[in-house]
């Protein structure tokens, strides 16, 4: 495996879990949102949306994914919306894709805890941050769920919690999630090798 792409909604833990996986495997870690900020020369995604537009951000995101796709031994935390463009899949299909599937109420809770200012698609000046984030995440997820489901492997926090005998995903540590992601990757690669042989 040359590159592992971590997919998932905003706040799903792509950066947190991706860094742990990179450390375990001895791979380099890249955050595609950060690479877009560097390449555009604007320090935040929110400002890129404001100064330019979402379409401009998406074009740059595709360029970043294209450039990364020729590299080796990387873990890439993708932007939450990277799955919506088919061209991005043509780059990501060169590696392995894994979807961090986190219940929307847990996402809204994490996002409300840090505020929505850094997330232009969720930001609202007024109202309850949890309720607003939850409503927007629900609408976005409906548009995107079929795209996330194209990932080679899915890491469901609900399933990990069930396996551990809890019914609350909020007790799961990033390390437990990273371990599950590594196991899912391994089974995907084993099945792929069996189909080949
Ligand atoms: N397993 C976890 N349990 C509790 N909080 C978590 C967990 N994983 C990540 N978080 C917290 O949730 C927030 C989002 O995590 P992170 O930044 O890794 O997600 P992301 O998918 O990279 O989000 P973004 O859309 O901003 O790129 C952070 O505040 C992080 O500390
Ligand atoms: O889900 C999304 O569309 C986004 C997620 C973030 O990672 C950023 O890429 C940006 O805020 C858009
Ligand atoms: Mg991130």
Short mmCIF file of C-alpha atoms and ligand atoms in Angstrom, two decimals:
data_model
loop_
_atom_site.label_atom_id
_atom_site.label_comp_id
_atom_site.label_asym_id
_atom_site.label_seq_id
_atom_site.Cartn_x
_atom_site.Cartn_y
_atom_site.Cartn_z
CA UNK A 1 0.00 0.00 0.00
CA UNK A 2 1.50 3.30 -1.09
CA UNK A 3 -1.08 5.67 0.36
CA UNK A 4 -3.91 5.35 2.82
CA UNK A 5 -6.61 7.98 2.40
CA UNK A 6 -8.80 8.63 5.40
CA UNK A 7 -12.30 9.75 4.45
CA UNK A 8 -15.13 11.00 6.60
CA UNK A 9 -17.31 13.89 7.57
CA UNK A 10 -16.01 16.99 9.30
CA UNK A 11 -14.88 16.19 12.80
CA UNK A 12 -14.87 12.42 12.26
CA UNK A 13 -11.28 12.14 13.52
CA UNK A 14 -9.40 11.89 10.21
CA UNK A 15 -6.51 14.02 11.48
CA UNK A 16 -6.38 12.54 14.99
CA UNK A 17 -6.65 8.90 13.88
CA UNK A 18 -4.55 9.44 10.74
CA UNK A 19 -1.60 10.70 12.78
CA UNK A 20 -1.71 7.62 15.02
CA UNK A 21 -1.81 5.26 12.01
CA UNK A 22 1.09 7.12 10.42
CA UNK A 23 3.14 6.72 13.57
CA UNK A 24 2.35 3.00 13.87
CA UNK A 25 3.25 2.30 10.24
CA UNK A 26 6.16 4.72 10.07
CA UNK A 27 4.46 6.57 7.21
CA UNK A 28 4.38 10.34 6.65
CA UNK A 29 1.17 12.16 7.49
CA UNK A 30 -0.46 14.84 5.35
CA UNK A 31 -3.64 16.78 5.89
CA UNK A 32 -5.09 17.79 2.55
CA UNK A 33 -6.86 20.88 3.96
CA UNK A 34 -3.47 22.10 5.25
CA UNK A 35 -1.81 21.45 1.88
CA UNK A 36 -4.52 23.47 0.13
CA UNK A 37 -3.96 26.35 2.59
CA UNK A 38 -0.23 26.24 1.86
CA UNK A 39 -0.62 26.05 -1.89
CA UNK A 40 -3.15 28.91 -2.01
CA UNK A 41 -1.16 30.94 0.53
CA UNK A 42 -4.16 31.60 2.79
CA UNK A 43 -3.92 30.25 6.34
CA UNK A 44 -7.41 28.82 6.80
CA UNK A 45 -9.99 26.94 4.75
CA UNK A 46 -12.68 29.30 6.08
CA UNK A 47 -10.77 32.28 4.63
CA UNK A 48 -10.25 30.52 1.29
CA UNK A 49 -14.03 30.02 1.03
CA UNK A 50 -14.56 33.68 1.95
CA UNK A 51 -11.91 35.30 -0.25
CA UNK A 52 -12.45 32.98 -3.23
CA UNK A 53 -15.25 30.38 -3.21
CA UNK A 54 -15.99 26.77 -2.42
CA UNK A 55 -15.38 25.88 -6.09
CA UNK A 56 -11.92 27.47 -5.94
CA UNK A 57 -11.17 25.47 -2.80
CA UNK A 58 -12.39 22.25 -4.46
CA UNK A 59 -10.20 22.85 -7.56
CA UNK A 60 -7.16 23.27 -5.33
CA UNK A 61 -8.14 20.24 -3.27
CA UNK A 62 -8.21 18.14 -6.45
CA UNK A 63 -4.76 19.43 -7.42
CA UNK A 64 -3.38 18.55 -4.01
CA UNK A 65 -4.84 15.02 -4.22
CA UNK A 66 -3.42 14.61 -7.72
CA UNK A 67 0.06 15.63 -6.56
CA UNK A 68 -0.05 13.37 -3.49
CA UNK A 69 -1.16 10.35 -5.52
CA UNK A 70 2.29 9.82 -7.02
CA UNK A 71 3.98 9.69 -3.60
CA UNK A 72 4.72 6.70 -1.35
CA UNK A 73 4.20 5.65 2.26
CA UNK A 74 1.72 8.33 3.21
CA UNK A 75 -1.39 8.64 5.29
CA UNK A 76 -3.62 11.40 3.94
CA UNK A 77 -6.42 12.95 5.98
CA UNK A 78 -8.69 14.20 3.20
CA UNK A 79 -11.11 17.12 3.42
CA UNK A 80 -14.62 16.03 4.37
CA UNK A 81 -15.96 16.89 0.92
CA UNK A 82 -13.20 15.28 -1.16
CA UNK A 83 -15.42 12.28 -1.94
CA UNK A 84 -17.90 14.30 -3.97
CA UNK A 85 -15.69 14.82 -7.01
CA UNK A 86 -15.20 11.77 -9.25
CA UNK A 87 -11.79 13.09 -10.34
CA UNK A 88 -10.61 12.82 -6.72
CA UNK A 89 -11.56 9.12 -6.72
CA UNK A 90 -9.40 8.60 -9.79
CA UNK A 91 -6.43 9.77 -7.68
CA UNK A 92 -7.47 8.07 -4.44
CA UNK A 93 -8.11 4.73 -6.15
CA UNK A 94 -4.33 4.43 -6.60
CA UNK A 95 -4.14 3.86 -2.85
CA UNK A 96 -6.43 2.46 -0.24
CA UNK A 97 -9.42 4.39 1.10
CA UNK A 98 -10.92 4.04 4.53
CA UNK A 99 -14.08 5.72 5.78
CA UNK A 100 -14.40 6.79 9.41
CA UNK A 101 -18.13 6.45 9.93
CA UNK A 102 -19.13 8.43 13.02
CA UNK A 103 -22.74 9.02 14.09
CA UNK A 104 -23.86 12.55 13.28
CA UNK A 105 -24.83 13.39 16.85
CA UNK A 106 -21.27 12.59 18.00
CA UNK A 107 -19.88 14.77 15.20
CA UNK A 108 -22.18 17.67 16.09
CA UNK A 109 -21.16 17.34 19.72
CA UNK A 110 -17.42 17.42 18.91
CA UNK A 111 -17.85 20.33 16.51
CA UNK A 112 -20.03 22.36 18.89
CA UNK A 113 -17.36 21.89 21.58
CA UNK A 114 -14.74 23.73 19.49
CA UNK A 115 -17.11 26.09 17.62
CA UNK A 116 -17.93 26.22 13.92
CA UNK A 117 -15.76 29.20 12.88
CA UNK A 118 -13.16 27.02 11.16
CA UNK A 119 -15.82 25.04 9.23
CA UNK A 120 -17.35 27.29 6.60
CA UNK A 121 -20.05 24.83 5.57
CA UNK A 122 -21.37 24.63 9.13
CA UNK A 123 -20.84 28.15 10.37
CA UNK A 124 -23.80 30.16 11.65
CA UNK A 125 -23.55 33.41 13.56
CA UNK A 126 -26.52 32.68 15.82
CA UNK A 127 -28.43 29.80 17.35
CA UNK A 128 -27.46 26.73 19.29
CA UNK A 129 -24.16 25.44 17.79
CA UNK A 130 -25.03 21.77 18.39
CA UNK A 131 -28.48 21.98 16.78
CA UNK A 132 -27.22 23.98 13.79
CA UNK A 133 -24.23 21.72 13.23
CA UNK A 134 -26.42 18.61 13.52
CA UNK A 135 -28.93 19.92 10.95
CA UNK A 136 -26.22 20.86 8.45
CA UNK A 137 -24.26 17.65 8.94
CA UNK A 138 -27.45 15.67 8.31
CA UNK A 139 -28.08 17.46 5.01
CA UNK A 140 -24.45 17.05 3.89
CA UNK A 141 -24.34 13.39 4.89
CA UNK A 142 -27.45 12.65 2.85
CA UNK A 143 -25.73 14.04 -0.22
CA UNK A 144 -22.48 12.21 0.48
CA UNK A 145 -23.18 8.89 2.10
CA UNK A 146 -23.14 6.92 -1.14
CA UNK A 147 -19.76 8.44 -1.98
CA UNK A 148 -18.26 7.56 1.41
CA UNK A 149 -19.58 4.04 0.92
CA UNK A 150 -17.27 3.70 -2.10
CA UNK A 151 -14.33 3.44 0.30
CA UNK A 152 -12.40 0.17 0.34
CA UNK A 153 -13.06 -0.23 4.05
CA UNK A 154 -15.42 1.28 6.60
CA UNK A 155 -14.61 1.85 10.24
CA UNK A 156 -17.90 2.21 12.07
CA UNK A 157 -17.63 3.69 15.56
CA UNK A 158 -21.01 2.17 16.39
CA UNK A 159 -19.67 -1.29 15.55
CA UNK A 160 -16.47 -0.79 17.57
CA UNK A 161 -18.53 0.37 20.56
CA UNK A 162 -20.82 -2.68 20.25
CA UNK A 163 -17.80 -4.98 20.06
CA UNK A 164 -16.44 -3.40 23.23
CA UNK A 165 -19.82 -3.76 24.94
CA UNK A 166 -20.74 -0.06 25.09
CA UNK A 167 -23.54 1.75 23.40
CA UNK A 168 -21.84 5.14 23.51
CA UNK A 169 -19.31 5.95 20.78
CA UNK A 170 -18.01 8.87 22.81
CA UNK A 171 -16.03 6.54 25.05
CA UNK A 172 -13.90 5.26 22.14
CA UNK A 173 -10.33 6.47 22.18
CA UNK A 174 -8.54 7.56 19.00
CA UNK A 175 -6.11 4.63 19.53
CA UNK A 176 -8.94 2.08 19.61
CA UNK A 177 -10.29 3.56 16.40
CA UNK A 178 -6.84 3.52 14.77
CA UNK A 179 -6.42 -0.17 15.71
CA UNK A 180 -9.76 -1.01 14.13
CA UNK A 181 -8.77 0.92 11.00
CA UNK A 182 -5.53 -1.08 10.76
CA UNK A 183 -7.44 -4.35 11.15
CA UNK A 184 -9.93 -3.35 8.44
CA UNK A 185 -7.09 -2.41 6.11
CA UNK A 186 -5.41 -5.71 6.73
CA UNK A 187 -8.57 -7.69 5.95
CA UNK A 188 -9.18 -5.67 2.81
CA UNK A 189 -5.64 -6.32 1.59
CA UNK A 190 -5.85 -10.03 2.48
CA UNK A 191 -9.14 -10.45 0.61
CA UNK A 192 -7.74 -8.60 -2.37
CA UNK A 193 -4.69 -10.89 -2.43
CA UNK A 194 -6.94 -13.98 -2.19
CA UNK A 195 -9.06 -12.83 -5.13
CA UNK A 196 -5.88 -12.34 -7.17
CA UNK A 197 -4.47 -15.79 -6.41
N1 LIG B 1 -12.18 9.35 19.35
C1 LIG B 1 -12.41 10.61 19.70
N2 LIG B 1 -13.08 10.88 20.81
C2 LIG B 1 -13.34 12.15 21.17
N3 LIG B 1 -12.96 13.25 20.47
C3 LIG B 1 -12.29 13.02 19.34
C4 LIG B 1 -11.97 11.71 18.88
N4 LIG B 1 -11.30 11.82 17.70
C5 LIG B 1 -11.21 13.13 17.45
N5 LIG B 1 -11.79 13.85 18.44
C6 LIG B 1 -11.91 15.32 18.53
O1 LIG B 1 -12.85 15.70 17.55
C7 LIG B 1 -12.42 16.88 16.87
C8 LIG B 1 -12.27 16.55 15.39
O2 LIG B 1 -11.19 15.62 15.21
P1 LIG B 1 -10.24 15.73 13.96
O3 LIG B 1 -9.75 17.12 13.79
O4 LIG B 1 -9.24 14.65 14.06
O5 LIG B 1 -11.30 15.39 12.83
P2 LIG B 1 -11.19 15.64 11.27
O6 LIG B 1 -12.01 14.58 10.66
O7 LIG B 1 -9.77 15.74 10.88
O8 LIG B 1 -11.91 17.04 11.17
P3 LIG B 1 -11.79 18.18 10.03
O9 LIG B 1 -13.09 18.13 9.35
O10 LIG B 1 -11.62 19.43 10.82
O11 LIG B 1 -10.61 17.88 9.18
C9 LIG B 1 -11.12 17.31 17.53
O12 LIG B 1 -11.44 18.27 18.50
C10 LIG B 1 -10.60 16.03 18.17
O13 LIG B 1 -9.83 16.27 19.30
O1 LIG B 2 -16.97 18.52 4.51
C1 LIG B 2 -16.54 19.47 3.81
O2 LIG B 2 -17.05 19.79 2.74
C2 LIG B 2 -15.33 20.18 4.23
C3 LIG B 2 -14.52 19.62 5.19
C4 LIG B 2 -13.27 20.23 5.64
O3 LIG B 2 -12.29 19.21 5.85
C5 LIG B 2 -12.74 21.26 4.65
O4 LIG B 2 -12.22 20.61 3.52
C6 LIG B 2 -13.84 22.20 4.23
O5 LIG B 2 -14.28 22.89 5.39
C7 LIG B 2 -15.02 21.46 3.59
MG1 LIG B 3 -8.76 17.21 9.81
#
